[in-house]
């Protein structure tokens, strides 16, 4: 086994201090196959060795090791047509290699927990600061780009667990409910880098038994530290406000505002200050976890979300839109939609209209279960009646909300407009109905809030009340129901941010340890709802040679163009080929065998793919 691992890196931090001289003079033994996998993932062995050394000071508890192993067992992989592209976490993935040693397991936990709450960019900065705090010489510090590659390889490992939910719950205890993006910028900014690094190092000393207890004071970022210590290091955690009494426990988190730029050590107490060195904080420094689907509305929108979930008229609105979507999907004449509109329509999935849409609503947002009777009573209405009652529901919700968006003359202010929230939820459910999750992934609180804000920005804060009487809001919602925006919503909900340019046809993408791909990459189908289904899983996108890419695009070519790539074919034999006799000519009433080729071309940053059907070319000649 020695030739397949980075050897000797587990003894560099016996007492929480890394012996950099020993690390610099040590030798690394590993196989060329392992080096090939690391190179394909853009992780160099030097960064991995330093990661082993730093994280060996974090001792995972027995329960923490079990939780990590359970998370690794949930990670799966699947392949495209002909196995030319692989999705997920396979047996040769970097995290599988890291998990072979205790220090590697600690490295996975630290990098993965960072990525669950922070952006990969800020997570890399924290790892760089931790290396500097441990006294790493300048020539033994990996660059931020290399830390970023290691973080990216470990991200998504804990996507199938509830760690991010626990972290979000702890971070939410820092005060009364506040949106992440409010009023301008964000109320959820990570802590000072040096302070964070000192608190992490102190926690590692507690896990090793070198310290009895520590106290960490600061803002929401303390919740992430508490979740890390509680879930993986086996530390007892007590969370209290700044007026509470500190008890003698291994880790005490004290919430309270602090303007300290450095950590002051007084009886093992650590204060995490604000990010004073960032003059213009951006989304990369925002911290947020995930929330269970069971109470996603209240966890994201607070009291406004709870109020919406208890409004029977919102159930009426959902039921009416489900009936309207049925009419459009079945091209009922009463919709008066022109041919071009119907040709552009993509909502043919059974869960995108009618009772299927109602089931999707309850599946994705169980908090709306109590509204199902109201939904059911309106889904069977005639189309014209459904449009009428939809308009009434819009006006009723606007009256209940009473904010300046719903009533321009009103001075009542809400954090989240009820009507905009209702419309955003309907659009969200329609888009989620095109997704398929192979394992349960909790949704990003930041992502769902961003979905709401993007909708509000696109509608310019709402429409005047007179416009609602003309039902322009219905057309406005329908204009948002298109396949091109489903990809963005999926990334926001499950990855927390969009990581894909919108200028080309995107077949697959990877963001924050989660990947998204269209079903047509795995199986050819003549049913659009199956081919256009977007699958979501933790992991990354790799070629069959192990090279990792973030995007997969479709390229259209004709038979006269030589496509510079490699590929593989997949055959679809004819089900039942028969020849009808007794006619002037023998007629083959069955279809011939279908052969499909997926051709792939690699570039520096992305994959280009195309599907070819050689049998069709032969028939046309």
Coordinates of C-alpha atoms in Angstrom, one line a residue:
X1 CA 0.0 0.0 0.0
X2 CA 3.0 2.3 0.6
X3 CA 3.6 2.9 -3.1
X4 CA 0.0 4.2 -3.5
X5 CA 0.1 6.8 -0.8
X6 CA 2.0 10.0 0.2
X7 CA 4.1 8.4 2.9
X8 CA 5.3 9.8 6.2
X9 CA 3.1 12.8 6.3
X10 CA 1.1 11.8 9.4
X11 CA 3.9 12.4 11.9
X12 CA 4.6 16.0 11.2
X13 CA 2.2 17.5 13.9
X14 CA 2.3 15.2 16.9
X15 CA 1.6 18.0 19.4
X16 CA -0.2 20.4 17.1
X17 CA 3.0 21.9 15.8
X18 CA 4.2 21.1 12.2
X19 CA 7.9 20.2 11.8
X20 CA 8.5 22.0 8.6
X21 CA 12.2 21.0 8.5
X22 CA 11.3 17.4 8.6
X23 CA 8.6 17.9 6.0
X24 CA 11.1 19.7 3.7
X25 CA 13.6 16.9 4.0
X26 CA 11.2 14.0 3.7
X27 CA 10.6 11.9 0.7
X28 CA 7.4 11.1 -0.9
X29 CA 6.7 7.6 -2.4
X30 CA 3.7 7.0 -4.6
X31 CA 2.8 5.3 -7.9
X32 CA 2.7 6.9 -11.3
X33 CA -1.0 6.0 -11.4
X34 CA -1.7 8.1 -8.3
X35 CA 0.4 11.0 -9.7
X36 CA -1.7 10.8 -12.9
X37 CA -5.0 11.1 -11.0
X38 CA -3.7 14.0 -8.9
X39 CA -2.4 15.8 -12.0
X40 CA -5.8 15.2 -13.8
X41 CA -7.5 16.9 -10.8
X42 CA -5.0 19.8 -10.8
X43 CA -3.9 18.8 -7.3
X44 CA -0.1 18.6 -7.0
X45 CA 1.6 16.2 -4.5
X46 CA 3.3 19.1 -2.7
X47 CA -0.1 20.7 -1.8
X48 CA -1.4 17.3 -0.7
X49 CA 1.7 16.7 1.5
X50 CA 1.3 20.1 3.2
X51 CA -2.5 19.4 3.6
X52 CA -1.6 16.1 5.3
X53 CA 0.8 17.9 7.7
X54 CA -1.6 20.7 8.6
X55 CA -4.6 18.5 9.1
X56 CA -2.8 15.8 11.1
X57 CA -3.2 18.2 14.1
X58 CA -7.0 17.7 13.9
X59 CA -8.0 14.5 15.5
X60 CA -11.3 13.2 14.3
X61 CA -13.5 11.5 16.9
X62 CA -14.7 8.0 16.4
X63 CA -18.1 9.3 15.6
X64 CA -16.6 11.9 13.2
X65 CA -14.7 9.1 11.4
X66 CA -17.9 7.1 11.0
X67 CA -19.8 10.2 9.7
X68 CA -17.0 10.8 7.1
X69 CA -17.1 7.1 6.0
X70 CA -20.9 7.2 5.7
X71 CA -20.6 10.4 3.6
X72 CA -18.0 8.7 1.3
X73 CA -20.2 5.6 1.0
X74 CA -23.0 7.8 -0.4
X75 CA -20.9 9.2 -3.2
X76 CA -21.5 7.5 -6.5
X77 CA -20.5 7.9 -10.1
X78 CA -22.1 7.3 -13.5
X79 CA -21.0 7.6 -17.1
X80 CA -22.2 9.0 -20.4
X81 CA -22.9 7.1 -23.6
X82 CA -19.9 4.9 -24.3
X83 CA -18.3 5.8 -20.9
X84 CA -16.3 8.7 -22.4
X85 CA -17.4 11.1 -19.7
X86 CA -17.8 10.3 -16.0
X87 CA -19.8 12.1 -13.4
X88 CA -19.6 12.0 -9.6
X89 CA -16.9 10.5 -7.4
X90 CA -15.4 7.3 -8.6
X91 CA -13.1 4.8 -7.0
X92 CA -10.0 6.7 -8.2
X93 CA -11.1 10.1 -7.1
X94 CA -8.7 12.2 -5.0
X95 CA -10.9 11.9 -1.8
X96 CA -10.7 8.2 -2.0
X97 CA -7.0 8.5 -2.0
X98 CA -7.0 10.9 0.9
X99 CA -9.4 8.7 3.0
X100 CA -6.7 6.0 3.2
X101 CA -4.9 7.8 6.1
X102 CA -6.1 9.5 9.3
X103 CA -4.4 12.8 8.3
X104 CA -5.9 12.6 4.9
X105 CA -9.4 12.0 6.4
X106 CA -8.9 15.1 8.5
X107 CA -7.9 17.0 5.4
X108 CA -11.1 15.9 3.7
X109 CA -13.2 17.0 6.7
X110 CA -11.6 20.5 7.0
X111 CA -11.7 21.2 3.2
X112 CA -15.2 19.8 2.8
X113 CA -16.7 21.7 5.8
X114 CA -15.1 24.9 4.6
X115 CA -16.6 24.4 1.1
X116 CA -20.1 23.7 2.5
X117 CA -20.4 27.2 4.0
X118 CA -17.7 29.3 2.3
X119 CA -16.9 29.9 -1.3
X120 CA -14.0 27.9 -2.7
X121 CA -12.0 31.1 -3.1
X122 CA -12.4 32.2 0.5
X123 CA -11.8 28.6 1.7
X124 CA -8.5 28.6 0.0
X125 CA -7.6 31.9 1.7
X126 CA -8.4 30.3 5.1
X127 CA -6.2 27.3 4.4
X128 CA -3.4 29.6 3.3
X129 CA -3.7 31.6 6.5
X130 CA -3.7 28.4 8.6
X131 CA -0.4 27.3 6.9
X132 CA 1.1 30.7 7.7
X133 CA 0.0 30.5 11.3
X134 CA 1.6 27.1 11.7
X135 CA 4.9 28.7 10.7
X136 CA 5.2 27.4 7.2
X137 CA 8.2 29.0 5.4
X138 CA 7.3 30.9 2.3
X139 CA 8.8 28.2 0.0
X140 CA 6.7 25.5 1.7
X141 CA 3.3 27.3 1.3
X142 CA 1.1 26.2 -1.6
X143 CA -0.3 29.1 -3.6
X144 CA -4.0 30.1 -3.2
X145 CA -4.7 28.5 -6.6
X146 CA -3.3 25.1 -5.4
X147 CA -5.4 25.3 -2.2
X148 CA -8.4 26.2 -4.4
X149 CA -7.8 23.0 -6.4
X150 CA -7.6 20.9 -3.2
X151 CA -10.7 22.5 -1.8
X152 CA -12.6 21.9 -5.1
X153 CA -11.6 18.2 -5.0
X154 CA -13.0 17.8 -1.5
X155 CA -16.1 19.9 -2.0
X156 CA -19.3 18.0 -2.3
X157 CA -18.1 15.2 -0.1
X158 CA -20.5 16.1 2.6
X159 CA -23.4 17.2 0.3
X160 CA -25.4 14.1 1.2
X161 CA -25.1 14.7 4.9
X162 CA -26.8 17.2 7.2
X163 CA -23.6 19.0 8.3
X164 CA -24.4 22.1 6.4
X165 CA -27.9 22.1 8.0
X166 CA -26.4 21.9 11.4
X167 CA -24.0 24.7 10.6
X168 CA -26.8 26.9 9.3
X169 CA -28.8 26.2 12.4
X170 CA -25.9 27.2 14.6
X171 CA -25.2 30.3 12.5
X172 CA -28.8 31.4 12.7
X173 CA -28.6 31.5 16.5
X174 CA -26.4 34.6 16.4
X175 CA -29.5 36.8 16.6
X176 CA -33.0 37.3 15.3
X177 CA -33.8 36.3 11.8
X178 CA -32.2 38.4 9.1
X179 CA -32.0 37.7 5.4
X180 CA -28.6 36.9 4.0
X181 CA -28.8 39.7 1.4
X182 CA -30.3 42.6 3.4
X183 CA -30.6 45.6 3.1
X184 CA -27.6 46.3 0.9
X185 CA -25.0 43.7 0.6
X186 CA -25.0 40.8 3.1
X187 CA -25.5 40.3 6.8
X188 CA -23.6 37.0 6.6
X189 CA -19.9 37.9 6.2
X190 CA -17.2 35.5 7.3
X191 CA -14.7 36.5 10.0
X192 CA -11.2 37.9 9.9
X193 CA -8.8 35.4 8.3
X194 CA -6.2 35.5 11.0
X195 CA -8.8 35.2 13.7
X196 CA -10.3 32.2 12.0
X197 CA -7.0 30.5 11.6
X198 CA -6.2 31.0 15.3
X199 CA -9.6 29.6 16.4
X200 CA -9.1 26.6 14.1
X201 CA -5.6 25.9 15.5
X202 CA -7.0 26.2 19.1
X203 CA -9.8 23.7 18.2
X204 CA -7.2 21.3 16.9
X205 CA -5.3 21.5 20.2
X206 CA -8.5 20.7 22.0
X207 CA -9.1 17.7 19.8
X208 CA -5.6 16.5 20.6
X209 CA -6.1 17.0 24.3
X210 CA -3.5 19.7 24.6
X211 CA -6.1 22.2 25.7
X212 CA -9.1 21.5 28.1
X213 CA -11.4 24.1 26.7
X214 CA -11.6 27.3 24.6
X215 CA -14.1 30.1 24.2
X216 CA -14.7 31.6 20.8
X217 CA -16.6 34.9 20.5
X218 CA -17.8 36.5 17.3
X219 CA -20.6 36.5 14.7
X220 CA -22.3 33.8 12.6
X221 CA -19.0 32.3 11.6
X222 CA -18.8 30.9 15.1
X223 CA -21.7 28.6 14.1
X224 CA -19.6 26.9 11.5
X225 CA -16.8 26.4 14.0
X226 CA -19.3 24.9 16.4
X227 CA -20.7 22.5 13.7
X228 CA -17.2 21.4 12.8
X229 CA -16.2 20.7 16.5
X230 CA -19.6 19.0 17.3
X231 CA -20.0 16.8 14.2
X232 CA -16.4 15.7 13.5
X233 CA -14.1 16.5 16.4
X234 CA -16.3 15.1 19.2
X235 CA -16.3 18.4 21.1
X236 CA -19.1 19.4 23.5
X237 CA -20.5 22.7 22.3
X238 CA -22.4 25.4 24.2
X239 CA -23.7 28.4 22.4
X240 CA -24.7 31.4 24.3
X241 CA -25.0 35.2 23.9
X242 CA -22.5 37.7 25.2
X243 CA -24.3 37.9 28.6
X244 CA -24.2 34.2 29.2
X245 CA -22.1 32.3 31.7
X246 CA -19.2 30.3 30.3
X247 CA -19.2 26.7 31.5
X248 CA -16.2 24.4 31.7
X249 CA -16.8 22.5 28.4
X250 CA -14.3 21.8 25.6
X251 CA -15.8 24.4 23.3
X252 CA -18.0 27.4 24.1
X253 CA -19.3 29.6 21.4
X254 CA -20.2 33.1 22.5
X255 CA -22.1 35.3 20.1
X256 CA -21.5 39.0 20.2
X257 CA -20.4 41.8 18.0
X258 CA -16.6 42.4 18.1
X259 CA -14.5 45.0 16.2
X260 CA -11.2 43.4 17.1
X261 CA -9.0 42.9 14.2
X262 CA -6.8 40.3 16.0
X263 CA -7.5 37.5 18.4
X264 CA -6.8 38.3 22.0
X265 CA -5.8 35.2 24.0
X266 CA -7.1 35.4 27.6
X267 CA -7.7 32.1 29.3
X268 CA -8.0 30.3 26.0
X269 CA -10.6 32.8 24.7
X270 CA -10.6 33.8 21.0
X271 CA -12.4 36.7 19.4
X272 CA -13.2 36.6 15.7
X273 CA -13.2 40.1 14.3
X274 CA -14.7 41.5 11.1
X275 CA -13.2 41.5 7.6
X276 CA -11.6 45.0 7.9
X277 CA -9.2 44.3 5.1
X278 CA -11.9 44.0 2.5
X279 CA -13.1 47.4 1.3
X280 CA -15.7 46.0 -1.1
X281 CA -16.9 42.6 0.2
X282 CA -18.4 40.4 -2.5
X283 CA -20.4 37.2 -2.7
X284 CA -17.3 35.2 -2.1
X285 CA -17.1 36.1 1.5
X286 CA -20.8 35.4 2.2
X287 CA -21.3 32.4 4.5
X288 CA -24.5 30.3 4.5
X289 CA -25.4 26.7 5.0
X290 CA -28.4 24.6 3.9
X291 CA -31.8 24.0 5.3
X292 CA -34.1 20.9 5.1
X293 CA -36.9 21.0 2.6
X294 CA -39.4 20.4 5.3
X295 CA -39.2 24.1 6.5
X296 CA -37.4 25.7 3.6
X297 CA -39.8 28.7 3.3
X298 CA -39.7 29.8 7.0
X299 CA -35.9 29.2 7.2
X300 CA -35.3 31.4 4.1
X301 CA -38.0 34.0 4.3
X302 CA -38.7 34.0 8.1
X303 CA -42.1 35.1 9.2
X304 CA -43.0 36.2 5.6
X305 CA -42.4 32.6 4.5
X306 CA -44.5 31.2 7.4
X307 CA -47.3 33.5 6.6
X308 CA -47.3 32.5 2.9
X309 CA -47.4 28.8 3.8
X310 CA -50.5 29.4 5.9
X311 CA -52.5 31.3 3.2
X312 CA -55.3 29.2 1.7
X313 CA -55.5 31.6 -1.2
X314 CA -51.9 30.7 -2.1
X315 CA -53.1 27.1 -2.4
X316 CA -55.8 28.5 -4.8
X317 CA -53.1 30.2 -6.8
X318 CA -51.0 27.0 -7.1
X319 CA -54.0 24.9 -8.1
X320 CA -55.1 27.4 -10.8
X321 CA -51.6 27.7 -12.3
X322 CA -51.4 23.9 -12.4
X323 CA -54.6 23.8 -14.4
X324 CA -53.4 26.6 -16.7
X325 CA -50.1 24.7 -17.3
X326 CA -52.1 21.6 -18.2
X327 CA -54.0 23.5 -20.9
X328 CA -50.8 24.8 -22.4
X329 CA -49.0 21.5 -22.3
X330 CA -51.9 19.8 -24.1
X331 CA -52.3 22.7 -26.5
X332 CA -55.9 23.2 -25.6
X333 CA -57.6 25.7 -28.0
X334 CA -58.9 27.7 -25.1
X335 CA -55.4 28.9 -24.3
X336 CA -55.3 30.9 -27.5
X337 CA -51.5 30.4 -27.7
X338 CA -50.0 30.8 -31.1
X339 CA -48.0 28.1 -32.8
X340 CA -44.6 29.7 -32.0
X341 CA -45.4 29.8 -28.3
X342 CA -46.4 26.2 -28.2
X343 CA -43.3 25.2 -30.2
X344 CA -41.1 26.9 -27.6
X345 CA -42.9 25.3 -24.7
X346 CA -40.9 22.7 -22.8
X347 CA -43.1 21.8 -19.8
X348 CA -44.1 18.4 -20.9
X349 CA -42.9 16.5 -17.8
X350 CA -45.8 14.9 -16.0
X351 CA -44.7 16.7 -12.8
X352 CA -44.8 20.1 -14.6
X353 CA -48.6 20.5 -14.9
X354 CA -51.9 19.3 -13.4
X355 CA -51.8 17.1 -10.3
X356 CA -48.2 16.2 -11.1
X357 CA -47.4 19.9 -10.4
X358 CA -49.3 19.7 -7.1
X359 CA -47.3 16.6 -6.1
X360 CA -44.1 18.4 -7.0
X361 CA -45.1 21.3 -4.9
X362 CA -45.6 19.1 -1.8
X363 CA -42.5 17.0 -2.6
X364 CA -40.2 20.0 -2.8
X365 CA -41.9 22.2 -0.2
X366 CA -43.6 19.9 2.4
X367 CA -44.4 23.1 4.4
X368 CA -47.3 23.6 1.9
X369 CA -48.9 20.3 2.6
X370 CA -51.8 21.9 4.5
X371 CA -52.7 23.9 1.4
X372 CA -53.2 20.8 -0.7
X373 CA -57.0 20.7 -0.4
X374 CA -57.2 24.2 -1.7
X375 CA -54.9 23.3 -4.6
X376 CA -56.9 20.2 -5.4
X377 CA -60.2 22.0 -5.5
X378 CA -58.9 24.4 -8.3
X379 CA -56.8 22.1 -10.5
X380 CA -59.9 20.6 -12.2
X381 CA -61.5 23.9 -13.1
X382 CA -62.2 25.0 -16.7
X383 CA -59.3 27.0 -18.2
X384 CA -61.2 30.3 -18.3
X385 CA -62.3 29.8 -14.7
X386 CA -58.8 28.9 -13.5
X387 CA -57.5 32.1 -15.1
X388 CA -60.2 34.2 -13.4
X389 CA -59.5 32.6 -10.0
X390 CA -55.8 33.0 -10.4
X391 CA -56.2 36.7 -10.9
X392 CA -58.4 36.8 -7.7
X393 CA -55.7 35.0 -5.8
X394 CA -53.1 37.5 -7.0
X395 CA -55.2 40.4 -5.7
X396 CA -56.0 38.7 -2.4
X397 CA -52.3 38.0 -1.7
X398 CA -51.4 41.6 -2.6
X399 CA -54.1 42.8 -0.2
X400 CA -52.6 40.6 2.6
X401 CA -49.1 41.7 1.9
X402 CA -49.8 45.4 1.7
X403 CA -46.2 46.3 0.9
X404 CA -45.2 49.2 -1.4
X405 CA -44.8 46.8 -4.3
X406 CA -48.3 45.5 -4.0
X407 CA -49.8 48.8 -3.1
X408 CA -47.7 51.7 -4.4
X409 CA -49.4 54.2 -2.0
X410 CA -48.6 52.1 1.0
X411 CA -45.8 52.9 3.4
X412 CA -45.8 49.3 4.9
X413 CA -42.5 47.6 4.4
X414 CA -41.8 43.9 4.4
X415 CA -38.5 42.1 4.1
X416 CA -40.0 39.8 1.5
X417 CA -43.1 40.7 -0.6
X418 CA -45.7 38.0 -0.2
X419 CA -46.8 38.2 -3.8
X420 CA -43.3 38.2 -5.3
X421 CA -42.5 35.3 -3.0
X422 CA -45.6 33.4 -4.2
X423 CA -44.7 33.9 -7.8
X424 CA -41.1 33.0 -7.3
X425 CA -42.1 29.8 -5.5
X426 CA -44.4 28.8 -8.4
X427 CA -41.6 29.4 -10.9
X428 CA -39.1 27.5 -8.7
X429 CA -41.4 24.4 -8.4
X430 CA -41.9 24.3 -12.1
X431 CA -38.1 24.4 -12.7
X432 CA -37.4 21.8 -9.9
X433 CA -39.9 19.4 -11.6
X434 CA -37.3 19.0 -14.4
X435 CA -34.6 17.8 -11.9
X436 CA -33.8 14.3 -10.7
X437 CA -31.8 13.8 -7.4
X438 CA -30.1 10.4 -7.1
X439 CA -29.4 11.2 -3.4
X440 CA -31.0 13.7 -1.1
X441 CA -29.2 17.1 -1.2
X442 CA -30.5 19.9 1.0
X443 CA -31.0 23.2 -0.6
X444 CA -28.8 26.2 -0.2
X445 CA -30.4 28.9 1.9
X446 CA -28.4 31.5 0.0
X447 CA -29.5 30.0 -3.3
X448 CA -33.2 30.1 -2.7
X449 CA -33.0 33.7 -1.4
X450 CA -31.1 34.6 -4.6
X451 CA -33.8 33.0 -6.7
X452 CA -36.3 35.4 -5.1
X453 CA -34.1 38.5 -5.6
X454 CA -33.4 37.6 -9.2
X455 CA -37.2 37.3 -9.8
X456 CA -37.9 40.7 -8.1
X457 CA -35.1 42.4 -10.0
X458 CA -36.4 41.0 -13.3
X459 CA -39.9 42.3 -12.5
X460 CA -38.5 45.6 -11.3
X461 CA -40.1 45.3 -7.9
X462 CA -43.6 44.4 -8.9
X463 CA -46.4 45.9 -11.0
X464 CA -49.0 48.5 -10.2
X465 CA -52.3 47.1 -9.0
X466 CA -54.2 48.0 -12.2
X467 CA -51.9 45.7 -14.2
X468 CA -52.8 42.8 -12.1
X469 CA -56.5 43.2 -13.2
X470 CA -55.3 42.6 -16.8
X471 CA -53.5 39.4 -15.7
X472 CA -50.2 40.5 -17.1
X473 CA -48.6 38.8 -14.1
X474 CA -49.8 35.4 -15.5
X475 CA -47.9 36.0 -18.7
X476 CA -45.0 37.3 -16.8
X477 CA -44.8 34.0 -14.8
X478 CA -45.2 31.9 -18.0
X479 CA -42.3 33.8 -19.6
X480 CA -40.1 32.6 -16.8
X481 CA -41.0 29.0 -17.4
X482 CA -38.3 28.0 -19.9
X483 CA -35.6 25.3 -20.1
X484 CA -32.7 27.7 -20.5
X485 CA -33.1 29.1 -17.0
X486 CA -33.6 25.7 -15.3
X487 CA -29.9 25.2 -15.2
X488 CA -29.3 28.5 -13.4
X489 CA -31.9 27.7 -10.8
X490 CA -30.5 24.3 -10.2
X491 CA -27.1 25.7 -9.6
X492 CA -28.4 28.4 -7.2
X493 CA -30.6 26.0 -5.2
X494 CA -28.0 23.2 -4.8
X495 CA -24.6 24.9 -5.3
X496 CA -25.5 28.3 -3.9
X497 CA -24.2 30.2 -6.9
X498 CA -24.1 30.2 -10.7
X499 CA -20.9 29.0 -12.3
X500 CA -21.8 28.8 -16.0
X501 CA -21.7 31.3 -18.9
X502 CA -25.0 31.5 -20.8
X503 CA -23.8 32.0 -24.3
X504 CA -23.7 28.4 -25.5
X505 CA -25.8 25.2 -25.2
X506 CA -24.7 23.7 -21.9
X507 CA -25.1 20.0 -21.4
X508 CA -23.3 19.5 -18.1
X509 CA -21.6 21.7 -15.5
X510 CA -19.9 21.4 -12.1
X511 CA -20.1 24.0 -9.3
X512 CA -19.1 23.7 -5.6
X513 CA -18.8 20.0 -5.6
X514 CA -22.1 19.4 -7.3
X515 CA -22.6 18.6 -11.0
X516 CA -25.6 18.9 -13.3
X517 CA -26.2 17.1 -16.6
X518 CA -28.9 16.5 -19.1
X519 CA -30.2 13.0 -19.4
X520 CA -29.5 12.9 -23.1
X521 CA -25.8 12.5 -22.3
X522 CA -26.5 9.1 -20.8
X523 CA -29.4 7.7 -22.9
X524 CA -31.0 8.7 -26.1
X525 CA -34.8 9.1 -25.8
X526 CA -37.5 10.4 -28.1
X527 CA -39.3 11.8 -25.1
X528 CA -38.3 15.4 -24.5
X529 CA -39.1 15.3 -20.8
X530 CA -36.7 12.5 -20.3
X531 CA -33.9 13.8 -22.6
X532 CA -34.2 17.3 -21.0
X533 CA -34.3 16.0 -17.4
X534 CA -31.4 17.5 -15.4
X535 CA -29.7 15.1 -13.0
X536 CA -28.0 16.4 -9.9
X537 CA -25.3 14.6 -7.9
X538 CA -22.3 15.5 -5.7
X539 CA -19.0 15.2 -7.5
X540 CA -17.2 16.4 -10.6
X541 CA -17.0 15.9 -14.4
X542 CA -14.1 13.8 -15.7
X543 CA -13.2 12.2 -19.0
X544 CA -12.5 8.5 -19.1
X545 CA -8.8 9.3 -18.7
X546 CA -9.5 11.2 -15.4
X547 CA -9.1 14.7 -16.6
X548 CA -11.4 17.1 -14.9
X549 CA -13.6 19.8 -16.5
X550 CA -16.2 22.2 -15.3
X551 CA -18.4 22.5 -18.4
X552 CA -19.6 20.3 -21.2
X553 CA -21.0 22.1 -24.3
X554 CA -22.8 20.9 -27.4
X555 CA -21.3 21.6 -30.8
X556 CA -23.2 21.2 -34.0
X557 CA -21.4 19.8 -37.0
X558 CA -22.2 18.4 -40.4
X559 CA -21.0 15.3 -42.2
X560 CA -18.3 17.2 -44.1
X561 CA -16.5 18.5 -41.0
X562 CA -13.8 16.4 -39.4
X563 CA -14.4 16.5 -35.6
X564 CA -11.0 16.4 -33.8
X565 CA -12.0 14.2 -30.9
X566 CA -12.5 10.7 -29.6
X567 CA -15.7 8.9 -28.8
X568 CA -17.6 5.7 -28.3
X569 CA -20.8 4.2 -29.7
X570 CA -23.9 2.7 -28.1
X571 CA -26.3 0.4 -30.1
X572 CA -30.1 0.3 -29.8
X573 CA -31.3 -2.9 -31.5
X574 CA -34.7 -2.8 -33.2
X575 CA -37.4 -4.2 -31.0
X576 CA -39.3 -6.2 -33.6
X577 CA -38.5 -6.1 -37.3
X578 CA -41.1 -7.7 -39.5
X579 CA -41.7 -7.9 -43.3
X580 CA -45.3 -7.5 -44.5
X581 CA -46.1 -9.9 -47.4
X582 CA -49.1 -10.0 -49.7
X583 CA -48.4 -6.5 -51.1
X584 CA -46.9 -5.6 -54.4
X585 CA -43.6 -4.8 -52.6
X586 CA -42.2 -6.2 -49.5
X587 CA -42.3 -3.4 -46.9
X588 CA -40.1 -3.3 -43.8
X589 CA -42.6 -1.9 -41.2
X590 CA -40.0 -2.0 -38.4
X591 CA -37.1 0.3 -37.7
X592 CA -33.5 -0.7 -38.2
X593 CA -30.9 -0.9 -35.5
X594 CA -29.9 2.5 -34.2
X595 CA -26.3 3.3 -33.5
X596 CA -25.3 6.4 -31.5
X597 CA -21.8 7.9 -31.2
X598 CA -20.8 10.4 -28.6
X599 CA -17.8 12.3 -29.9
X600 CA -15.8 14.4 -27.4
X601 CA -13.2 17.1 -27.9
X602 CA -11.1 18.4 -25.0
X603 CA -10.0 22.1 -24.7
X604 CA -8.2 23.9 -22.0
X605 CA -11.3 24.6 -19.9
X606 CA -14.2 22.7 -21.3
X607 CA -15.4 19.7 -23.2
X608 CA -17.3 19.9 -26.5
X609 CA -19.5 17.0 -27.4
X610 CA -21.7 16.0 -30.3
X611 CA -24.1 13.1 -30.9
X612 CA -23.9 11.3 -34.3
X613 CA -26.2 8.6 -35.8
X614 CA -24.3 6.7 -38.5
X615 CA -27.2 4.5 -39.4
X616 CA -29.2 7.6 -40.3
X617 CA -26.5 8.8 -42.6
X618 CA -26.4 5.4 -44.3
X619 CA -30.1 5.4 -44.9
X620 CA -30.0 8.9 -46.4
X621 CA -27.3 8.0 -48.9

